[in-house]
Structures are given as structure tokens and as C-alpha cells.
Amino acid sequence: MPKRRSMNKEAFVRAVAARCGILLSDAHNLVGALLDSLTEGLAEGERCLLRGVGTLHVVQRRGGKRRNPRTGEEVEIPPYRAVLFRPSHRSRSNP
């Protein structure tokens, strides 16, 4: 099985700078602005559609009782919001 690779924010900034031929500081500002805009939109309940990549949206999860597997103690979890990502068909077909 091939090893899974991941890209952190710094690697993403470097890739954007290399692909666009811009300074690293400019790419850092660009990626920061993109992520801030996505975060603000999701906080306001908007769906964020990135064509060819996927969709980010917020869902409301219900709370309830959960059990700590280590101690067996029952814990009450309040309702919370979670961000879901659904990849586009193009992203799913290209591993």
C-alpha cells in the first residue's frame, strides 16, 4: 500500500509561489486571505464551492450521551457545528 502524503500550509504556500512565479511572502498573504475568507464564509453558514476541488459546508450535529471507552464514564455532549468537505467528481477520479 502506498504511503499517504499530506501537504501542510507552508508546503501549500511554497507550491503556490512556485506555480505562480511570485514571492513567498506574496504567496503567504494570498493563501492567508483565501483561508480567512473561507473561514468567515463558513462561520456565517455559507457553502463554499471550489469548482474542480469540492464543496465545504457547515452542518449541525446533535449532542447526546457518549461513553468514555477508557473509564466507561458517560459524558453529555452538547450540540455542535462541524465543517464537511465533499470532493468534486473531478477530484474523486484523480487520486
CSV table of C-alpha atoms in Angstrom, one decimal:
chain,number,residue,atom,x,y,z
A,1,MET,CA,0.0,0.0,0.0
A,2,PRO,CA,1.5,3.4,-0.9
A,3,LYS,CA,2.3,5.8,1.9
A,4,ARG,CA,-0.2,8.6,2.4
A,5,ARG,CA,1.3,12.1,1.9
A,6,SER,CA,-0.1,15.3,3.2
A,7,MET,CA,0.5,19.0,2.5
A,8,ASN,CA,0.7,21.5,5.3
A,9,LYS,CA,0.1,25.2,5.0
A,10,GLU,CA,3.8,26.0,4.5
A,11,ALA,CA,4.1,23.5,1.7
A,12,PHE,CA,1.0,24.8,0.1
A,13,VAL,CA,2.3,28.4,0.2
A,14,ARG,CA,5.6,27.2,-1.4
A,15,ALA,CA,3.7,25.4,-4.2
A,16,VAL,CA,1.5,28.4,-4.9
A,17,ALA,CA,4.6,30.7,-5.0
A,18,ALA,CA,6.4,28.3,-7.4
A,19,ARG,CA,3.4,27.7,-9.7
A,20,CYS,CA,2.5,31.4,-9.9
A,21,GLY,CA,6.1,32.7,-10.0
A,22,ILE,CA,5.5,35.1,-7.1
A,23,LEU,CA,7.5,35.9,-3.9
A,24,LEU,CA,7.0,33.6,-1.0
A,25,SER,CA,5.7,36.5,1.1
A,26,ASP,CA,3.1,37.3,-1.5
A,27,ALA,CA,2.0,33.7,-1.7
A,28,HIS,CA,1.7,33.6,2.1
A,29,ASN,CA,-0.5,36.7,2.0
A,30,LEU,CA,-2.6,35.2,-0.8
A,31,VAL,CA,-3.1,31.8,0.9
A,32,GLY,CA,-3.8,33.6,4.3
A,33,ALA,CA,-6.5,35.7,2.6
A,34,LEU,CA,-8.1,32.7,0.9
A,35,LEU,CA,-8.2,30.7,4.2
A,36,ASP,CA,-9.6,33.7,6.1
A,37,SER,CA,-12.3,34.2,3.5
A,38,LEU,CA,-13.3,30.5,3.7
A,39,THR,CA,-13.4,30.6,7.5
A,40,GLU,CA,-15.5,33.8,7.6
A,41,GLY,CA,-18.0,32.4,5.0
A,42,LEU,CA,-18.3,29.1,6.8
A,43,ALA,CA,-18.8,30.9,10.2
A,44,GLU,CA,-21.7,32.8,8.6
A,45,GLY,CA,-23.2,29.5,7.4
A,46,GLU,CA,-22.4,29.9,3.7
A,47,ARG,CA,-21.4,27.0,1.4
A,48,CYS,CA,-18.0,27.4,-0.2
A,49,LEU,CA,-17.9,25.9,-3.7
A,50,LEU,CA,-14.5,25.4,-5.2
A,51,ARG,CA,-15.1,24.2,-8.7
A,52,GLY,CA,-13.0,21.2,-9.6
A,53,VAL,CA,-12.0,20.7,-6.0
A,54,GLY,CA,-15.1,20.3,-3.9
A,55,THR,CA,-17.6,22.0,-1.5
A,56,LEU,CA,-17.2,23.0,2.1
A,57,HIS,CA,-20.3,23.4,4.2
A,58,VAL,CA,-21.4,23.6,7.9
A,59,VAL,CA,-23.8,21.0,9.4
A,60,GLN,CA,-25.4,21.0,12.8
A,61,ARG,CA,-24.6,17.8,14.8
A,62,ARG,CA,-26.8,16.8,17.6
A,63,GLY,CA,-25.4,16.2,21.0
A,64,GLY,CA,-26.2,13.3,23.3
A,65,LYS,CA,-24.6,10.9,25.7
A,66,ARG,CA,-21.3,9.3,24.8
A,67,ARG,CA,-19.2,6.9,26.8
A,68,ASN,CA,-15.5,7.3,27.5
A,69,PRO,CA,-14.1,3.9,26.4
A,70,ARG,CA,-11.2,4.0,28.8
A,71,THR,CA,-13.2,4.7,32.0
A,72,GLY,CA,-16.8,3.7,31.0
A,73,GLU,CA,-18.0,7.1,32.3
A,74,GLU,CA,-21.0,8.6,30.4
A,75,VAL,CA,-20.5,12.2,29.2
A,76,GLU,CA,-23.1,14.6,27.9
A,77,ILE,CA,-22.0,16.2,24.6
A,78,PRO,CA,-23.8,19.5,23.6
A,79,PRO,CA,-25.0,20.1,20.0
A,80,TYR,CA,-22.2,21.5,17.8
A,81,ARG,CA,-21.4,22.6,14.3
A,82,ALA,CA,-19.0,20.7,12.0
A,83,VAL,CA,-17.5,21.5,8.6
A,84,LEU,CA,-17.9,18.9,6.0
A,85,PHE,CA,-15.9,18.6,2.7
A,86,ARG,CA,-17.4,16.9,-0.3
A,87,PRO,CA,-14.9,16.4,-3.2
A,88,SER,CA,-15.9,17.1,-6.7
A,89,HIS,CA,-16.2,14.3,-9.3
A,90,ARG,CA,-13.0,15.5,-10.9
A,91,SER,CA,-11.1,15.3,-7.6
A,92,ARG,CA,-12.5,11.8,-6.8
A,93,SER,CA,-11.5,10.5,-10.2
A,94,ASN,CA,-7.9,11.8,-9.9
A,95,PRO,CA,-6.2,10.2,-6.9
